[in-house]
Amino acid sequence: MEAQIPKKVKAVFCRGVGKPLEVAEDDVPTLGAGQVLIKVAYSTINPSDLGTLFGKYPHTKDPNNFVPGFEASGTVVQAGEGGPGAELVGKKVAFFAGANTNWGAWAEYTIAYAAACIPLSDSFDLVLAAAPFVNPLTVISMVETIIQHGATSIVQTAANSALGKMLIRLCREKGIKTINVVRKDSIIDELRSIGGDEVLNSESPDFIEKLRAAVKHYDPKLLFDAVAGDLTTKILKELPKDSIAFVYGALSGFTVNNVEVTELLFQGKEIRGFYLTKFIRKVGGNISKLPGIENIETLLTATLKTTFNNETNLDNINEAIQKYRKLGGEGKWLIKCSN
């Protein structure tokens, strides 16, 4: 039976950087070549969403009129003429939204490229599929990077985040040792219980001493850093020659402070950005070609499972954003986008 597609859909609109979001009805977005129309079941709120809404992340959308939201799950109801999405019609998908369009995922219906969709089995829970990209695919890409560098151990900051926990679990499965940096002693036992080899509190007076001991034991040459600020350079200074700091977030602000040039010149150390979009571009934008994607349903139910702490809907999105910001981006928010 062909899906009934409404003429108008409810969506969340950003009408300017930092302004309150507007919930309004608009025409169903028009499909272009290679795109599909999706009835959105669930989406999420991520730090990358806040970065886009408040002008910290670059994007190609109209800053005064776009629908936010990068990742979601739903059901494909229509495919653009002549495009590759016809085989997805009627199927559940996890998808990446907002590429080369003003329509993101925070809507009842939205558009996405067929190449940015991961087909799911009919029985798969769309809540589990609501957050397949920003964290899970980033972690998959991180582990692929670790393997490409021939590394057997890493350091990571913000290890108590949802992404940090996923990285611990996937590294453990791959036999990669992890030195995990957090800011509270209360989280140490939990991270050890899921496979963290070392868990260090960066606020502790003996942090550098313990970090040096862990580095001496595990010899890590890769750092995955979500904090930036002074912490990046503090850790990089303690790593061996030719180490690389991959910075993928900026919880402390959008600068890396006090980089010692001698570390870069004479120790061969590097600081690089780590951005999932780069990996997606390497496979021509076709997410299904990313390493490990063939096992995505298994990963999303176990190793890369997202636990949602809060749930909201499109109508209450501004309140949810305020709460999320107060918590400094901690905890995961699920957005129910349609009935």
mmCIF file of C-alpha atoms in Angstrom:
data_model
loop_
_atom_site.group_PDB
_atom_site.id
_atom_site.type_symbol
_atom_site.label_atom_id
_atom_site.label_comp_id
_atom_site.label_asym_id
_atom_site.label_seq_id
_atom_site.Cartn_x
_atom_site.Cartn_y
_atom_site.Cartn_z
ATOM 1 C CA MET A 1 0.000 0.000 0.000
ATOM 2 C CA GLU A 2 1.418 3.368 -1.037
ATOM 3 C CA ALA A 3 2.160 5.716 1.842
ATOM 4 C CA GLN A 4 -0.055 8.773 2.217
ATOM 5 C CA ILE A 5 2.183 11.821 2.008
ATOM 6 C CA PRO A 6 0.795 15.039 3.517
ATOM 7 C CA LYS A 7 1.092 18.376 1.727
ATOM 8 C CA LYS A 8 2.273 20.151 4.881
ATOM 9 C CA VAL A 9 4.653 18.900 7.571
ATOM 10 C CA LYS A 10 5.681 20.141 10.990
ATOM 11 C CA ALA A 11 9.348 20.991 11.368
ATOM 12 C CA VAL A 12 11.750 22.907 13.606
ATOM 13 C CA PHE A 13 13.285 25.952 11.906
ATOM 14 C CA CYS A 14 16.355 27.983 12.798
ATOM 15 C CA ARG A 15 15.654 31.592 11.784
ATOM 16 C CA GLY A 16 19.013 33.000 12.833
ATOM 17 C CA VAL A 17 22.150 32.149 14.803
ATOM 18 C CA GLY A 18 21.411 31.812 18.517
ATOM 19 C CA LYS A 19 17.713 32.676 18.158
ATOM 20 C CA PRO A 20 14.944 30.513 19.702
ATOM 21 C CA LEU A 21 13.882 27.798 17.298
ATOM 22 C CA GLU A 22 10.520 28.061 15.571
ATOM 23 C CA VAL A 23 8.150 25.113 15.189
ATOM 24 C CA ALA A 24 6.036 25.616 12.080
ATOM 25 C CA GLU A 25 4.330 23.856 9.195
ATOM 26 C CA ASP A 26 5.804 24.027 5.714
ATOM 27 C CA ASP A 27 5.416 22.320 2.362
ATOM 28 C CA VAL A 28 6.813 18.827 2.086
ATOM 29 C CA PRO A 29 10.380 19.278 0.795
ATOM 30 C CA THR A 30 10.863 18.675 -2.917
ATOM 31 C CA LEU A 31 12.914 15.646 -3.889
ATOM 32 C CA GLY A 32 15.987 16.022 -6.049
ATOM 33 C CA ALA A 33 17.973 13.426 -7.939
ATOM 34 C CA GLY A 34 19.374 10.751 -5.638
ATOM 35 C CA GLN A 35 17.200 11.830 -2.702
ATOM 36 C CA VAL A 36 14.458 10.082 -0.746
ATOM 37 C CA LEU A 37 11.598 11.396 1.377
ATOM 38 C CA ILE A 38 11.578 9.925 4.876
ATOM 39 C CA LYS A 39 8.914 9.885 7.567
ATOM 40 C CA VAL A 40 11.131 10.618 10.550
ATOM 41 C CA ALA A 41 10.550 8.501 13.644
ATOM 42 C CA TYR A 42 13.322 9.705 15.977
ATOM 43 C CA SER A 43 16.248 12.087 15.967
ATOM 44 C CA THR A 44 18.744 13.268 18.574
ATOM 45 C CA ILE A 45 20.413 16.365 20.017
ATOM 46 C CA ASN A 46 24.206 16.382 19.708
ATOM 47 C CA PRO A 47 26.991 18.881 20.443
ATOM 48 C CA SER A 48 27.360 19.257 16.667
ATOM 49 C CA ASP A 49 23.744 20.448 16.515
ATOM 50 C CA LEU A 50 24.494 23.146 19.096
ATOM 51 C CA GLY A 51 27.612 24.129 17.204
ATOM 52 C CA THR A 52 25.534 24.649 14.075
ATOM 53 C CA LEU A 53 22.707 26.501 15.843
ATOM 54 C CA PHE A 54 25.034 28.897 17.643
ATOM 55 C CA GLY A 55 27.380 29.624 14.755
ATOM 56 C CA LYS A 56 30.393 27.594 15.889
ATOM 57 C CA TYR A 57 30.326 24.956 13.126
ATOM 58 C CA PRO A 58 30.581 25.908 9.442
ATOM 59 C CA HIS A 59 27.779 24.748 7.146
ATOM 60 C CA THR A 60 26.259 25.528 3.759
ATOM 61 C CA LYS A 61 22.664 26.030 4.930
ATOM 62 C CA ASP A 62 20.752 29.304 4.869
ATOM 63 C CA PRO A 63 21.578 30.569 8.402
ATOM 64 C CA ASN A 64 18.188 32.285 8.641
ATOM 65 C CA ASN A 65 16.016 29.419 7.441
ATOM 66 C CA PHE A 66 17.033 25.807 7.940
ATOM 67 C CA VAL A 67 15.830 22.683 9.699
ATOM 68 C CA PRO A 68 18.491 21.400 12.164
ATOM 69 C CA GLY A 69 19.338 17.796 12.972
ATOM 70 C CA PHE A 70 22.065 15.580 11.545
ATOM 71 C CA GLU A 71 20.991 12.020 12.308
ATOM 72 C CA ALA A 72 17.724 10.144 12.630
ATOM 73 C CA SER A 73 15.741 7.019 11.878
ATOM 74 C CA GLY A 74 12.538 6.555 9.951
ATOM 75 C CA THR A 75 10.837 4.993 6.950
ATOM 76 C CA VAL A 76 11.389 5.924 3.311
ATOM 77 C CA VAL A 77 8.073 6.855 1.662
ATOM 78 C CA GLN A 78 9.172 8.209 -1.722
ATOM 79 C CA ALA A 79 12.212 8.357 -3.990
ATOM 80 C CA GLY A 80 13.267 11.017 -6.469
ATOM 81 C CA GLU A 81 12.723 10.194 -10.127
ATOM 82 C CA GLY A 82 15.614 8.507 -11.827
ATOM 83 C CA GLY A 83 17.601 8.208 -8.624
ATOM 84 C CA PRO A 84 19.027 5.196 -6.776
ATOM 85 C CA GLY A 85 16.535 5.332 -3.881
ATOM 86 C CA ALA A 86 13.636 3.354 -5.345
ATOM 87 C CA GLU A 87 14.743 0.152 -3.615
ATOM 88 C CA LEU A 88 14.533 1.921 -0.239
ATOM 89 C CA VAL A 89 10.847 2.871 -0.484
ATOM 90 C CA GLY A 90 8.924 1.206 2.351
ATOM 91 C CA LYS A 91 12.087 0.304 4.248
ATOM 92 C CA LYS A 92 13.246 1.397 7.672
ATOM 93 C CA VAL A 93 16.491 3.359 7.542
ATOM 94 C CA ALA A 94 19.009 5.139 9.719
ATOM 95 C CA PHE A 95 20.108 8.244 7.888
ATOM 96 C CA PHE A 96 22.320 11.318 7.832
ATOM 97 C CA ALA A 97 20.383 14.505 7.076
ATOM 98 C CA GLY A 98 21.188 18.057 6.030
ATOM 99 C CA ALA A 99 23.830 17.419 3.366
ATOM 100 C CA ASN A 100 23.537 20.046 0.622
ATOM 101 C CA THR A 101 20.011 20.945 1.721
ATOM 102 C CA ASN A 102 18.303 23.199 4.255
ATOM 103 C CA TRP A 103 16.261 20.237 5.517
ATOM 104 C CA GLY A 104 17.720 18.422 8.511
ATOM 105 C CA ALA A 105 16.193 15.688 10.644
ATOM 106 C CA TRP A 106 14.067 17.683 13.121
ATOM 107 C CA ALA A 107 10.843 17.330 11.171
ATOM 108 C CA GLU A 108 7.932 14.954 10.653
ATOM 109 C CA TYR A 109 9.184 14.334 7.112
ATOM 110 C CA THR A 110 12.522 15.264 5.576
ATOM 111 C CA ILE A 111 14.771 14.489 2.636
ATOM 112 C CA ALA A 112 18.138 12.769 2.525
ATOM 113 C CA TYR A 113 20.379 11.281 -0.113
ATOM 114 C CA ALA A 114 19.853 7.579 -0.669
ATOM 115 C CA ALA A 115 23.627 7.138 -0.271
ATOM 116 C CA ALA A 116 23.308 8.631 3.237
ATOM 117 C CA CYS A 117 20.805 5.958 4.325
ATOM 118 C CA ILE A 118 21.520 2.626 5.990
ATOM 119 C CA PRO A 119 18.750 0.077 5.286
ATOM 120 C CA LEU A 120 17.498 -1.748 8.377
ATOM 121 C CA SER A 121 15.550 -4.931 8.904
ATOM 122 C CA ASP A 122 11.780 -4.580 9.323
ATOM 123 C CA SER A 123 11.950 -5.606 12.985
ATOM 124 C CA PHE A 124 14.787 -3.285 14.028
ATOM 125 C CA ASP A 125 13.939 -0.800 16.773
ATOM 126 C CA LEU A 126 14.024 2.736 15.347
ATOM 127 C CA VAL A 127 14.957 4.132 18.772
ATOM 128 C CA LEU A 128 18.225 2.187 18.606
ATOM 129 C CA ALA A 129 18.757 3.518 15.075
ATOM 130 C CA ALA A 130 18.142 7.176 15.993
ATOM 131 C CA ALA A 131 21.812 7.924 16.693
ATOM 132 C CA PRO A 132 23.794 5.923 14.131
ATOM 133 C CA PHE A 133 26.226 8.512 12.804
ATOM 134 C CA VAL A 134 27.589 11.263 15.018
ATOM 135 C CA ASN A 135 28.887 8.824 17.631
ATOM 136 C CA PRO A 136 28.846 5.244 16.240
ATOM 137 C CA LEU A 137 30.296 6.008 12.812
ATOM 138 C CA THR A 138 32.818 8.389 14.357
ATOM 139 C CA VAL A 139 33.980 5.571 16.654
ATOM 140 C CA ILE A 140 34.156 3.117 13.744
ATOM 141 C CA SER A 141 36.250 5.664 11.837
ATOM 142 C CA MET A 142 38.489 6.240 14.863
ATOM 143 C CA VAL A 143 39.203 2.529 15.234
ATOM 144 C CA GLU A 144 39.885 2.282 11.498
ATOM 145 C CA THR A 145 42.385 5.139 11.920
ATOM 146 C CA ILE A 146 44.037 3.355 14.859
ATOM 147 C CA ILE A 147 44.404 0.194 12.789
ATOM 148 C CA GLN A 148 45.773 2.134 9.791
ATOM 149 C CA HIS A 149 48.469 3.636 12.037
ATOM 150 C CA GLY A 150 49.382 0.223 13.400
ATOM 151 C CA ALA A 151 48.704 1.409 16.950
ATOM 152 C CA THR A 152 47.913 -0.931 19.827
ATOM 153 C CA SER A 153 47.017 1.712 22.411
ATOM 154 C CA ILE A 154 45.484 5.198 22.574
ATOM 155 C CA VAL A 155 44.651 8.029 24.942
ATOM 156 C CA GLN A 156 41.210 9.619 24.861
ATOM 157 C CA THR A 157 39.645 12.557 26.692
ATOM 158 C CA ALA A 158 35.973 12.971 27.651
ATOM 159 C CA ALA A 159 35.988 9.217 28.120
ATOM 160 C CA ASN A 160 32.755 9.276 30.117
ATOM 161 C CA SER A 161 30.781 10.612 27.147
ATOM 162 C CA ALA A 162 28.558 8.324 25.095
ATOM 163 C CA LEU A 163 31.174 8.328 22.344
ATOM 164 C CA GLY A 164 33.980 7.716 24.824
ATOM 165 C CA LYS A 165 32.269 4.636 26.219
ATOM 166 C CA MET A 166 31.635 3.294 22.711
ATOM 167 C CA LEU A 167 35.315 3.763 21.877
ATOM 168 C CA ILE A 168 36.357 1.843 24.989
ATOM 169 C CA ARG A 169 34.081 -1.082 24.095
ATOM 170 C CA LEU A 170 35.085 -1.273 20.419
ATOM 171 C CA CYS A 171 38.790 -0.931 21.236
ATOM 172 C CA ARG A 172 38.473 -3.747 23.752
ATOM 173 C CA GLU A 173 36.928 -5.975 21.058
ATOM 174 C CA LYS A 174 39.827 -5.128 18.728
ATOM 175 C CA GLY A 175 42.520 -5.678 21.379
ATOM 176 C CA ILE A 176 43.460 -1.977 21.589
ATOM 177 C CA LYS A 177 44.438 -0.653 25.035
ATOM 178 C CA THR A 178 42.877 2.611 26.211
ATOM 179 C CA ILE A 179 44.063 5.316 28.605
ATOM 180 C CA ASN A 180 40.907 7.234 29.451
ATOM 181 C CA VAL A 181 40.847 10.781 30.818
ATOM 182 C CA VAL A 182 37.856 12.047 32.811
ATOM 183 C CA ARG A 183 37.186 14.889 35.260
ATOM 184 C CA LYS A 184 35.512 12.995 38.125
ATOM 185 C CA ASP A 185 36.620 10.093 40.312
ATOM 186 C CA SER A 186 33.024 8.875 40.460
ATOM 187 C CA ILE A 187 33.132 7.653 36.851
ATOM 188 C CA ILE A 188 36.386 5.673 37.120
ATOM 189 C CA ASP A 189 34.944 2.335 38.260
ATOM 190 C CA GLU A 190 32.244 2.376 35.569
ATOM 191 C CA LEU A 191 34.738 2.913 32.763
ATOM 192 C CA ARG A 192 37.003 0.190 34.106
ATOM 193 C CA SER A 193 34.020 -2.165 34.222
ATOM 194 C CA ILE A 194 33.348 -1.732 30.486
ATOM 195 C CA GLY A 195 36.967 -2.324 29.522
ATOM 196 C CA GLY A 196 38.954 0.867 30.139
ATOM 197 C CA ASP A 197 42.537 -0.189 30.841
ATOM 198 C CA GLU A 198 43.507 3.030 32.639
ATOM 199 C CA VAL A 199 41.133 5.748 33.839
ATOM 200 C CA LEU A 200 42.704 9.008 35.030
ATOM 201 C CA ASN A 201 41.144 12.120 36.540
ATOM 202 C CA SER A 202 42.612 15.226 34.884
ATOM 203 C CA GLU A 203 41.578 17.310 37.910
ATOM 204 C CA SER A 204 43.644 15.184 40.302
ATOM 205 C CA PRO A 205 46.935 16.684 41.605
ATOM 206 C CA ASP A 206 48.830 13.581 40.500
ATOM 207 C CA PHE A 207 47.266 13.405 37.005
ATOM 208 C CA ILE A 208 50.490 14.075 35.082
ATOM 209 C CA GLU A 209 52.425 11.580 37.231
ATOM 210 C CA LYS A 210 49.838 8.858 36.580
ATOM 211 C CA LEU A 211 49.642 9.751 32.890
ATOM 212 C CA ARG A 212 53.416 9.409 32.544
ATOM 213 C CA ALA A 213 53.298 5.975 34.151
ATOM 214 C CA ALA A 214 50.461 4.843 31.851
ATOM 215 C CA VAL A 215 52.239 6.200 28.772
ATOM 216 C CA LYS A 216 55.433 4.398 29.774
ATOM 217 C CA HIS A 217 53.513 1.130 30.152
ATOM 218 C CA TYR A 218 51.286 1.249 27.046
ATOM 219 C CA ASP A 219 53.343 3.505 24.716
ATOM 220 C CA PRO A 220 50.364 5.212 23.017
ATOM 221 C CA LYS A 221 51.075 7.476 20.051
ATOM 222 C CA LEU A 222 47.513 8.530 19.270
ATOM 223 C CA LEU A 223 45.286 10.886 21.264
ATOM 224 C CA PHE A 224 41.577 11.372 20.493
ATOM 225 C CA ASP A 225 40.584 14.611 22.135
ATOM 226 C CA ALA A 226 37.143 16.162 22.589
ATOM 227 C CA VAL A 227 38.167 18.880 25.056
ATOM 228 C CA ALA A 228 40.881 21.070 23.438
ATOM 229 C CA GLY A 229 42.141 24.024 25.511
ATOM 230 C CA ASP A 230 45.150 23.261 27.715
ATOM 231 C CA LEU A 231 44.363 19.564 28.076
ATOM 232 C CA THR A 232 45.345 18.684 24.502
ATOM 233 C CA THR A 233 48.842 20.083 24.861
ATOM 234 C CA LYS A 234 49.327 18.746 28.409
ATOM 235 C CA ILE A 235 48.671 15.206 27.213
ATOM 236 C CA LEU A 236 50.521 15.519 23.915
ATOM 237 C CA LYS A 237 53.617 16.704 25.781
ATOM 238 C CA GLU A 238 53.712 13.395 27.699
ATOM 239 C CA LEU A 239 53.302 11.193 24.612
ATOM 240 C CA PRO A 240 56.253 9.643 22.726
ATOM 241 C CA LYS A 241 57.910 11.124 19.653
ATOM 242 C CA ASP A 242 55.834 11.166 16.431
ATOM 243 C CA SER A 243 52.553 11.100 18.333
ATOM 244 C CA ILE A 244 49.385 12.585 16.828
ATOM 245 C CA ALA A 245 46.578 14.377 18.649
ATOM 246 C CA PHE A 246 43.281 14.052 16.758
ATOM 247 C CA VAL A 247 40.970 16.817 17.978
ATOM 248 C CA TYR A 248 37.288 16.111 17.296
ATOM 249 C CA GLY A 249 35.593 18.410 19.816
ATOM 250 C CA ALA A 250 36.040 21.566 21.845
ATOM 251 C CA LEU A 251 34.300 21.166 25.182
ATOM 252 C CA SER A 252 36.629 23.731 26.760
ATOM 253 C CA GLY A 253 36.266 26.251 23.930
ATOM 254 C CA PHE A 254 37.388 26.455 20.341
ATOM 255 C CA THR A 255 41.165 26.801 20.776
ATOM 256 C CA VAL A 256 44.086 24.506 21.531
ATOM 257 C CA ASN A 257 46.282 26.432 23.960
ATOM 258 C CA ASN A 258 50.010 26.749 24.606
ATOM 259 C CA VAL A 259 51.332 24.465 21.905
ATOM 260 C CA GLU A 260 55.091 24.155 22.253
ATOM 261 C CA VAL A 261 56.645 24.547 18.812
ATOM 262 C CA THR A 262 59.640 22.435 19.872
ATOM 263 C CA GLU A 263 57.273 19.486 20.376
ATOM 264 C CA LEU A 264 56.180 19.818 16.746
ATOM 265 C CA LEU A 265 59.579 20.556 15.226
ATOM 266 C CA PHE A 266 61.913 18.260 17.122
ATOM 267 C CA GLN A 267 59.594 15.578 18.496
ATOM 268 C CA GLY A 268 57.639 15.103 15.268
ATOM 269 C CA LYS A 269 54.310 15.495 17.034
ATOM 270 C CA GLU A 270 51.186 16.639 15.231
ATOM 271 C CA ILE A 271 47.760 18.096 15.998
ATOM 272 C CA ARG A 272 45.073 17.261 13.459
ATOM 273 C CA GLY A 273 41.332 17.708 13.207
ATOM 274 C CA PHE A 274 39.206 14.570 13.158
ATOM 275 C CA TYR A 275 35.889 14.977 11.370
ATOM 276 C CA LEU A 276 33.568 12.148 10.301
ATOM 277 C CA THR A 277 32.542 13.958 7.116
ATOM 278 C CA LYS A 278 36.085 13.494 5.778
ATOM 279 C CA PHE A 279 35.694 9.722 6.025
ATOM 280 C CA ILE A 280 32.305 9.812 4.347
ATOM 281 C CA ARG A 281 33.804 11.819 1.473
ATOM 282 C CA LYS A 282 36.509 9.171 1.043
ATOM 283 C CA VAL A 283 33.797 6.642 0.114
ATOM 284 C CA GLY A 284 32.064 9.073 -2.228
ATOM 285 C CA GLY A 285 29.368 9.946 0.277
ATOM 286 C CA ASN A 286 28.097 6.356 0.252
ATOM 287 C CA ILE A 287 27.827 5.482 3.937
ATOM 288 C CA SER A 288 27.217 1.805 3.225
ATOM 289 C CA LYS A 289 30.865 1.556 2.071
ATOM 290 C CA LEU A 290 32.331 2.621 5.422
ATOM 291 C CA PRO A 291 34.264 -0.139 7.234
ATOM 292 C CA GLY A 292 32.096 -2.136 9.652
ATOM 293 C CA ILE A 293 28.786 -0.788 8.385
ATOM 294 C CA GLU A 294 27.634 -4.271 7.359
ATOM 295 C CA ASN A 295 27.372 -5.116 11.074
ATOM 296 C CA ILE A 296 25.660 -1.883 12.091
ATOM 297 C CA GLU A 297 22.519 -3.467 13.591
ATOM 298 C CA THR A 298 24.589 -5.719 15.841
ATOM 299 C CA LEU A 299 26.830 -2.818 16.835
ATOM 300 C CA LEU A 300 23.894 -0.482 17.599
ATOM 301 C CA THR A 301 22.382 -3.038 19.982
ATOM 302 C CA ALA A 302 25.586 -3.736 21.904
ATOM 303 C CA THR A 303 29.052 -2.227 21.429
ATOM 304 C CA LEU A 304 27.813 1.068 19.928
ATOM 305 C CA LYS A 305 24.429 1.217 21.632
ATOM 306 C CA THR A 306 23.237 4.691 22.600
ATOM 307 C CA THR A 307 21.479 5.103 25.934
ATOM 308 C CA PHE A 308 19.056 8.026 25.962
ATOM 309 C CA ASN A 309 18.688 9.902 29.240
ATOM 310 C CA ASN A 310 15.913 12.225 28.123
ATOM 311 C CA GLU A 311 13.129 12.371 25.534
ATOM 312 C CA THR A 312 11.342 15.305 23.926
ATOM 313 C CA ASN A 313 9.336 16.138 20.799
ATOM 314 C CA LEU A 314 9.364 18.807 18.121
ATOM 315 C CA ASP A 315 7.007 21.117 20.038
ATOM 316 C CA ASN A 316 9.239 21.211 23.128
ATOM 317 C CA ILE A 317 12.587 21.474 21.374
ATOM 318 C CA ASN A 318 13.578 24.881 22.807
ATOM 319 C CA GLU A 319 13.134 23.685 26.384
ATOM 320 C CA ALA A 320 15.173 20.563 25.611
ATOM 321 C CA ILE A 321 17.978 22.628 24.055
ATOM 322 C CA GLN A 322 18.145 24.845 27.155
ATOM 323 C CA LYS A 323 18.400 21.831 29.458
ATOM 324 C CA TYR A 324 21.012 20.197 27.248
ATOM 325 C CA ARG A 325 23.165 23.340 27.274
ATOM 326 C CA LYS A 326 22.910 23.658 31.066
ATOM 327 C CA LEU A 327 24.274 20.137 31.389
ATOM 328 C CA GLY A 328 27.197 21.021 29.132
ATOM 329 C CA GLY A 329 26.113 18.553 26.483
ATOM 330 C CA GLU A 330 26.111 15.582 28.862
ATOM 331 C CA GLY A 331 23.484 12.895 28.418
ATOM 332 C CA LYS A 332 21.691 11.939 25.230
ATOM 333 C CA TRP A 333 18.361 13.423 24.127
ATOM 334 C CA LEU A 334 15.906 11.508 21.945
ATOM 335 C CA ILE A 335 13.469 13.544 19.823
ATOM 336 C CA LYS A 336 10.220 11.885 18.795
ATOM 337 C CA CYS A 337 9.461 13.465 15.423
ATOM 338 C CA SER A 338 6.212 11.832 14.293
ATOM 339 C CA ASN A 339 3.477 9.455 15.403
#
